[in-house]
Amino acid sequence: TFPLALDVGSGRGYIAQHLNKETIEKLIQVDVAENALKSAVETEIPTVKVVADEEFLPFKENTFDLVVSSLSLHWVNDLPKAFKEIHQVLKPDGVFIGAMFGGDTLYELRCSLQLAELEREGGFSPHVSPFTAVADLGHLLSRAGFNTLTVDTDEIQVNYPGLFEVMEDLQGKCMGESNCSWNRKPLLHRDTMLAAAAIYREMYGNTDGSVPATFQIYYMIGWKYHESQAKPAQRGSATVSFGDLAKIEGLISRGKK
């Protein structure tokens, strides 16, 4: 059970719908977008909504038993600092459970736009926000102070009629995932967009005429240190050699006889 939990980048409170009072007694929802918090869905858990930046959490150290975050950390400018802020507000033996978009997200769309711009305009600029590589995630969490880390990755593929439907869905009310980069190009020429749609269908199109959009998701769990947590054995204290592991089956069968 977690008496006090924090949802970082809560948006409209989608995580809260999957929590219950038996597990979490009180939930603080934090997001930089005030309108998203105002339209948050109702939940059975008592909640408090706070407008704040993930990189500057307005809470005291050692406050929360649990911190969760779902698909919002790719918007953060300084991810290492956000992880440090989360670690700081956790109590000792508290846990952070998060999910964020990974580096292969929307690779079909990105590649198609880049090739089309190179062909039609002689260069390209980013039209999709940058993502973190999975190889860096464990290191960033460790640097922030988390231990007993678990990092996993998954891919979800969604099929659309074409490139324009992909972009409409990304920029629509459900996702609201426009590019947040300052150096982005504001508009694409019509010819470039048509070329990108053709490239998308030619390179990645399915046999039924639809096109796939890949979303890579990283799942992470990290704990704040507490002396009660299990500790690794000291170096040199092992009593069995890894070289003997291959003999285990033989030893077990002999023991049964």
Coordinates of N, CA and C in Angstrom, one line a residue, residues 25-166:
E25 N -3.9 5.7 -0.9 CA -4.8 6.5 -0.1 C -5.1 7.9 -0.6
K26 N -4.0 8.5 -1.2 CA -4.2 9.9 -1.7 C -3.2 10.0 -2.9
L27 N -3.7 10.7 -4.0 CA -2.9 10.9 -5.2 C -2.7 12.4 -5.5
I28 N -1.5 12.8 -5.7 CA -1.2 14.2 -6.2 C -1.0 14.1 -7.7
Q29 N -1.7 14.8 -8.5 CA -1.6 14.9 -9.9 C -0.9 16.2 -10.3
V30 N 0.3 16.0 -11.1 CA 1.1 17.2 -11.5 C 1.2 17.2 -13.0
D31 N 1.0 18.4 -13.6 CA 1.2 18.6 -15.0 C 1.4 20.0 -15.2
V32 N 2.2 20.3 -16.3 CA 2.5 21.7 -16.6 C 1.4 22.4 -17.4
A33 N 0.4 21.5 -17.9 CA -0.7 22.0 -18.7 C -1.9 22.2 -17.8
E34 N -2.3 23.4 -17.5 CA -3.4 23.6 -16.5 C -4.7 23.1 -17.1
N35 N -4.9 23.3 -18.4 CA -6.2 22.9 -19.0 C -6.4 21.4 -18.9
A36 N -5.3 20.6 -19.0 CA -5.4 19.2 -18.9 C -5.9 18.8 -17.5
L37 N -5.3 19.4 -16.5 CA -5.7 19.1 -15.1 C -7.1 19.5 -14.8
K38 N -7.6 20.6 -15.4 CA -8.9 21.0 -15.2 C -10.0 20.0 -15.7
S39 N -9.6 19.4 -16.8 CA -10.5 18.4 -17.4 C -10.2 17.0 -17.1
A40 N -9.5 16.8 -15.9 CA -9.1 15.4 -15.5 C -10.4 14.6 -15.2
V41 N -10.3 13.3 -15.5 CA -11.4 12.4 -15.3 C -11.6 12.1 -13.8
E42 N -12.8 11.8 -13.3 CA -13.0 11.5 -11.9 C -12.4 10.1 -11.5
T43 N -12.1 10.0 -10.3 CA -11.5 8.8 -9.8 C -12.0 8.6 -8.3
E44 N -12.0 7.3 -7.9 CA -12.4 7.0 -6.5 C -11.4 7.4 -5.5
I45 N -10.1 7.7 -5.9 CA -9.1 8.0 -5.0 C -9.1 9.5 -4.7
P46 N -9.0 10.0 -3.5 CA -8.9 11.5 -3.2 C -7.6 12.0 -4.0
T47 N -7.8 13.1 -4.8 CA -6.7 13.6 -5.6 C -6.6 15.1 -5.3
V48 N -5.4 15.6 -5.5 CA -5.0 17.0 -5.5 C -4.3 17.3 -6.8
K49 N -4.7 18.4 -7.5 CA -4.1 18.8 -8.7 C -3.2 19.9 -8.6
V50 N -2.0 19.8 -9.1 CA -1.0 20.9 -8.9 C -0.4 21.2 -10.3
V51 N -0.4 22.4 -10.7 CA 0.3 22.9 -12.0 C 1.8 23.1 -11.7
A52 N 2.6 22.3 -12.3 CA 4.1 22.4 -12.0 C 4.9 21.8 -13.1
D53 N 6.1 22.2 -13.2 CA 7.1 21.7 -14.2 C 7.7 20.4 -13.6
E54 N 7.8 19.4 -14.4 CA 8.4 18.1 -13.9 C 9.9 18.3 -13.5
E55 N 10.5 19.3 -14.0 CA 11.9 19.6 -13.7 C 12.1 20.4 -12.4
F56 N 11.0 20.9 -11.9 CA 11.0 21.7 -10.6 C 9.8 21.3 -9.8
L57 N 9.8 20.1 -9.2 CA 8.7 19.6 -8.5 C 8.6 20.4 -7.1
P58 N 7.4 21.0 -6.8 CA 7.3 21.8 -5.6 C 6.9 21.1 -4.4
F59 N 7.7 20.0 -4.1 CA 7.5 19.2 -2.9 C 8.7 19.0 -2.1
K60 N 8.6 18.8 -0.8 CA 9.7 18.5 0.1 C 10.3 17.2 -0.2
E61 N 11.6 17.1 0.2 CA 12.3 15.8 0.0 C 11.7 14.7 0.9
N62 N 11.7 13.5 0.4 CA 11.2 12.3 1.2 C 9.7 12.5 1.5
T63 N 8.9 12.8 0.5 CA 7.4 13.1 0.7 C 6.6 11.9 0.2
F64 N 6.9 11.3 -0.9 CA 6.0 10.3 -1.5 C 6.4 8.9 -1.4
D65 N 5.5 8.0 -1.2 CA 5.8 6.5 -1.2 C 5.9 5.9 -2.6
L66 N 5.2 6.6 -3.5 CA 5.2 6.1 -4.9 C 5.1 7.3 -5.9
V67 N 5.9 7.2 -7.0 CA 5.8 8.1 -8.1 C 5.6 7.4 -9.3
V68 N 4.6 7.8 -10.1 CA 4.3 7.1 -11.4 C 4.3 8.2 -12.5
S69 N 4.6 7.8 -13.7 CA 4.6 8.7 -14.9 C 4.3 7.8 -16.1
S70 N 3.3 8.3 -16.9 CA 3.0 7.5 -18.1 C 3.0 8.4 -19.3
L71 N 3.9 8.1 -20.2 CA 4.0 8.7 -21.6 C 4.0 10.3 -21.6
S72 N 4.7 10.8 -20.6 CA 4.8 12.3 -20.6 C 6.3 12.8 -20.6
L73 N 7.2 11.9 -20.2 CA 8.6 12.4 -20.0 C 9.3 12.7 -21.2
H74 N 8.8 12.3 -22.4 CA 9.5 12.7 -23.7 C 9.3 14.2 -24.0
W75 N 8.4 14.9 -23.2 CA 8.2 16.3 -23.3 C 9.2 17.1 -22.5
V76 N 9.9 16.4 -21.6 CA 10.8 17.1 -20.7 C 12.1 17.6 -21.4
N77 N 12.5 18.8 -21.1 CA 13.7 19.4 -21.7 C 14.9 18.7 -21.1
D78 N 15.0 18.6 -19.8 CA 16.1 18.1 -19.0 C 15.7 16.8 -18.3
L79 N 15.8 15.7 -19.0 CA 15.4 14.4 -18.4 C 16.2 14.0 -17.2
P80 N 17.6 14.1 -17.2 CA 18.3 13.8 -16.0 C 17.8 14.6 -14.8
K81 N 17.5 15.9 -15.0 CA 17.1 16.7 -13.8 C 15.7 16.2 -13.3
A82 N 14.8 15.8 -14.3 CA 13.5 15.4 -13.9 C 13.6 14.1 -13.1
F83 N 14.5 13.2 -13.5 CA 14.7 11.9 -12.7 C 15.2 12.3 -11.3
K84 N 16.1 13.2 -11.2 CA 16.7 13.6 -9.9 C 15.6 14.2 -9.0
E85 N 14.7 15.0 -9.6 CA 13.6 15.6 -8.9 C 12.6 14.5 -8.3
I86 N 12.4 13.5 -9.2 CA 11.5 12.4 -8.8 C 12.2 11.6 -7.6
H87 N 13.5 11.4 -7.8 CA 14.2 10.6 -6.7 C 14.2 11.4 -5.4
Q88 N 14.3 12.7 -5.5 CA 14.4 13.5 -4.3 C 13.1 13.5 -3.5
V89 N 11.9 13.6 -4.2 CA 10.7 13.7 -3.5 C 10.2 12.3 -3.0
L90 N 10.8 11.2 -3.4 CA 10.5 9.9 -2.9 C 11.0 9.7 -1.5
K91 N 10.3 8.9 -0.7 CA 10.8 8.5 0.6 C 11.8 7.4 0.4
P92 N 12.7 7.1 1.4 CA 13.5 6.0 1.3 C 12.7 4.7 1.2
D93 N 13.1 3.8 0.3 CA 12.3 2.6 0.0 C 11.1 2.9 -0.8
G94 N 10.9 4.1 -1.3 CA 9.9 4.4 -2.2 C 10.2 4.0 -3.6
V95 N 9.2 3.9 -4.5 CA 9.5 3.3 -5.8 C 8.9 4.3 -6.9
F96 N 9.7 4.4 -8.0 CA 9.2 5.1 -9.2 C 8.9 4.1 -10.3
I97 N 7.7 4.2 -10.8 CA 7.3 3.3 -11.9 C 6.9 4.2 -13.1
G98 N 7.5 4.1 -14.2 CA 7.3 5.0 -15.3 C 7.2 4.3 -16.7
A99 N 6.6 5.0 -17.7 CA 6.6 4.5 -19.0 C 6.8 5.8 -19.9
M100 N 7.7 5.6 -20.9 CA 7.9 6.8 -21.8 C 8.2 6.3 -23.3
F101 N 7.9 7.1 -24.2 CA 8.2 6.7 -25.6 C 9.7 6.6 -25.9
G102 N 10.0 5.6 -26.7 CA 11.4 5.3 -26.9 C 11.9 5.8 -28.3
G103 N 13.2 5.5 -28.6 CA 13.9 6.1 -29.7 C 13.3 5.6 -31.1
D104 N 12.7 4.4 -31.2 CA 12.2 4.0 -32.5 C 10.8 4.4 -32.7
T105 N 10.2 5.2 -31.8 CA 8.8 5.7 -32.0 C 8.7 6.5 -33.3
L106 N 7.7 6.1 -34.1 CA 7.4 6.8 -35.4 C 8.5 6.9 -36.4
Y107 N 9.4 5.8 -36.4 CA 10.5 5.9 -37.3 C 10.1 5.9 -38.7
E108 N 8.9 5.3 -39.0 CA 8.4 5.3 -40.4 C 8.1 6.7 -40.9
L109 N 7.4 7.4 -40.0 CA 7.0 8.8 -40.3 C 8.2 9.7 -40.4
R110 N 9.2 9.6 -39.5 CA 10.4 10.4 -39.5 C 11.2 10.2 -40.8
C111 N 11.4 8.9 -41.1 CA 12.2 8.6 -42.3 C 11.5 9.1 -43.6
S112 N 10.2 9.0 -43.7 CA 9.5 9.4 -44.9 C 9.5 10.9 -45.1
L113 N 9.4 11.7 -44.0 CA 9.4 13.1 -44.0 C 10.8 13.6 -44.4
Q114 N 11.8 13.0 -43.8 CA 13.2 13.4 -44.1 C 13.6 13.1 -45.6
L115 N 13.2 11.9 -46.1 CA 13.5 11.6 -47.5 C 12.8 12.6 -48.5
A116 N 11.5 12.9 -48.1 CA 10.7 13.8 -49.0 C 11.3 15.2 -49.0
E117 N 11.7 15.7 -47.8 CA 12.3 17.0 -47.7 C 13.6 17.1 -48.5
L118 N 14.4 16.1 -48.3 CA 15.7 16.1 -49.0 C 15.5 16.1 -50.5
E119 N 14.5 15.4 -51.0 CA 14.3 15.3 -52.4 C 13.7 16.6 -53.0
R120 N 12.7 17.2 -52.3 CA 11.9 18.3 -52.8 C 12.5 19.7 -52.4
E121 N 13.2 19.7 -51.2 CA 13.7 21.0 -50.7 C 15.2 21.1 -50.4
G122 N 15.9 20.0 -50.6 CA 17.3 20.0 -50.5 C 17.8 19.9 -49.1
G123 N 17.0 19.6 -48.1 CA 17.4 19.5 -46.7 C 16.2 19.2 -45.9
F124 N 16.5 18.9 -44.6 CA 15.3 18.6 -43.7 C 15.5 19.2 -42.3
S125 N 14.4 19.3 -41.6 CA 14.5 19.7 -40.2 C 13.6 18.8 -39.4
P126 N 13.8 18.7 -38.1 CA 13.0 17.7 -37.3 C 11.5 18.1 -37.3
H127 N 10.7 17.1 -37.5 CA 9.2 17.3 -37.4 C 8.6 16.4 -36.3
V128 N 9.4 15.6 -35.6 CA 9.0 14.8 -34.5 C 9.9 15.0 -33.4
S129 N 9.4 15.2 -32.2 CA 10.2 15.5 -31.0 C 11.3 14.4 -30.8
P130 N 12.4 14.7 -30.3 CA 13.5 13.7 -30.0 C 13.1 12.8 -28.9
F131 N 13.6 11.6 -29.0 CA 13.4 10.5 -28.0 C 14.7 10.0 -27.4
T132 N 14.6 9.4 -26.2 CA 15.8 8.8 -25.6 C 16.0 7.4 -26.0
A133 N 17.3 7.0 -26.1 CA 17.6 5.6 -26.5 C 17.6 4.8 -25.2
V134 N 17.2 3.5 -25.4 CA 17.1 2.6 -24.3 C 18.4 2.3 -23.6
A135 N 19.5 2.4 -24.3 CA 20.8 2.2 -23.8 C 21.2 3.3 -22.7
D136 N 20.5 4.5 -22.9 CA 20.9 5.6 -22.0 C 20.0 5.6 -20.7
L137 N 18.8 4.9 -20.8 CA 17.8 5.1 -19.7 C 18.3 4.5 -18.4
G138 N 18.8 3.3 -18.4 CA 19.3 2.8 -17.1 C 20.4 3.6 -16.5
H139 N 21.3 4.2 -17.3 CA 22.4 5.0 -16.9 C 21.8 6.3 -16.2
L140 N 20.8 6.9 -16.9 CA 20.2 8.1 -16.4 C 19.5 7.9 -15.0
L141 N 18.8 6.8 -14.9 CA 18.2 6.4 -13.6 C 19.2 6.2 -12.5
S142 N 20.3 5.5 -12.9 CA 21.3 5.2 -11.9 C 22.0 6.5 -11.4
R143 N 22.3 7.4 -12.4 CA 22.9 8.7 -12.0 C 22.0 9.5 -11.1
A144 N 20.7 9.3 -11.3 CA 19.7 10.1 -10.4 C 19.7 9.5 -9.0
G145 N 20.2 8.3 -8.8 CA 20.2 7.7 -7.4 C 19.4 6.5 -7.3
F146 N 18.7 6.1 -8.3 CA 17.8 4.9 -8.2 C 18.6 3.6 -8.1
N147 N 18.2 2.6 -7.4 CA 18.8 1.3 -7.4 C 17.8 0.2 -7.7
T148 N 18.2 -1.0 -7.7 CA 17.4 -2.2 -8.1 C 16.5 -1.8 -9.3
L149 N 17.2 -1.4 -10.4 CA 16.5 -1.0 -11.6 C 16.0 -2.1 -12.4
T150 N 14.8 -1.8 -13.0 CA 14.3 -2.7 -14.1 C 13.9 -1.9 -15.3
V151 N 14.4 -2.2 -16.4 CA 14.1 -1.4 -17.7 C 13.7 -2.4 -18.7
D152 N 12.5 -2.2 -19.3 CA 12.0 -3.1 -20.3 C 11.5 -2.3 -21.5
T153 N 11.4 -2.9 -22.7 CA 10.9 -2.2 -23.9 C 9.9 -3.0 -24.6
D154 N 9.0 -2.3 -25.2 CA 7.9 -3.0 -26.0 C 7.6 -2.1 -27.2
E155 N 7.0 -2.7 -28.2 CA 6.6 -2.0 -29.4 C 5.2 -2.2 -29.7
I156 N 4.4 -1.2 -30.0 CA 3.0 -1.3 -30.4 C 2.9 -0.7 -31.8
Q157 N 2.3 -1.4 -32.7 CA 2.1 -1.0 -34.1 C 0.7 -0.7 -34.4
V158 N 0.4 0.5 -34.8 CA -1.0 0.9 -35.2 C -1.1 1.1 -36.7
N159 N -2.1 0.6 -37.3 CA -2.3 0.8 -38.8 C -3.2 1.9 -39.1
Y160 N -2.9 2.7 -40.1 CA -3.7 3.9 -40.5 C -3.9 3.8 -42.0
P161 N -4.9 4.5 -42.5 CA -5.1 4.5 -44.0 C -3.9 5.2 -44.7
G162 N -3.3 6.2 -44.1 CA -2.1 6.8 -44.8 C -1.4 7.8 -43.9
L163 N -0.4 8.5 -44.4 CA 0.4 9.4 -43.6 C -0.4 10.5 -43.0
F164 N -1.4 11.1 -43.8 CA -2.2 12.2 -43.3 C -3.0 11.8 -42.1
E165 N -3.5 10.6 -42.1 CA -4.3 10.1 -40.9 C -3.4 9.9 -39.7
V166 N -2.1 9.5 -39.9 CA -1.2 9.4 -38.8 C -1.0 10.7 -38.2

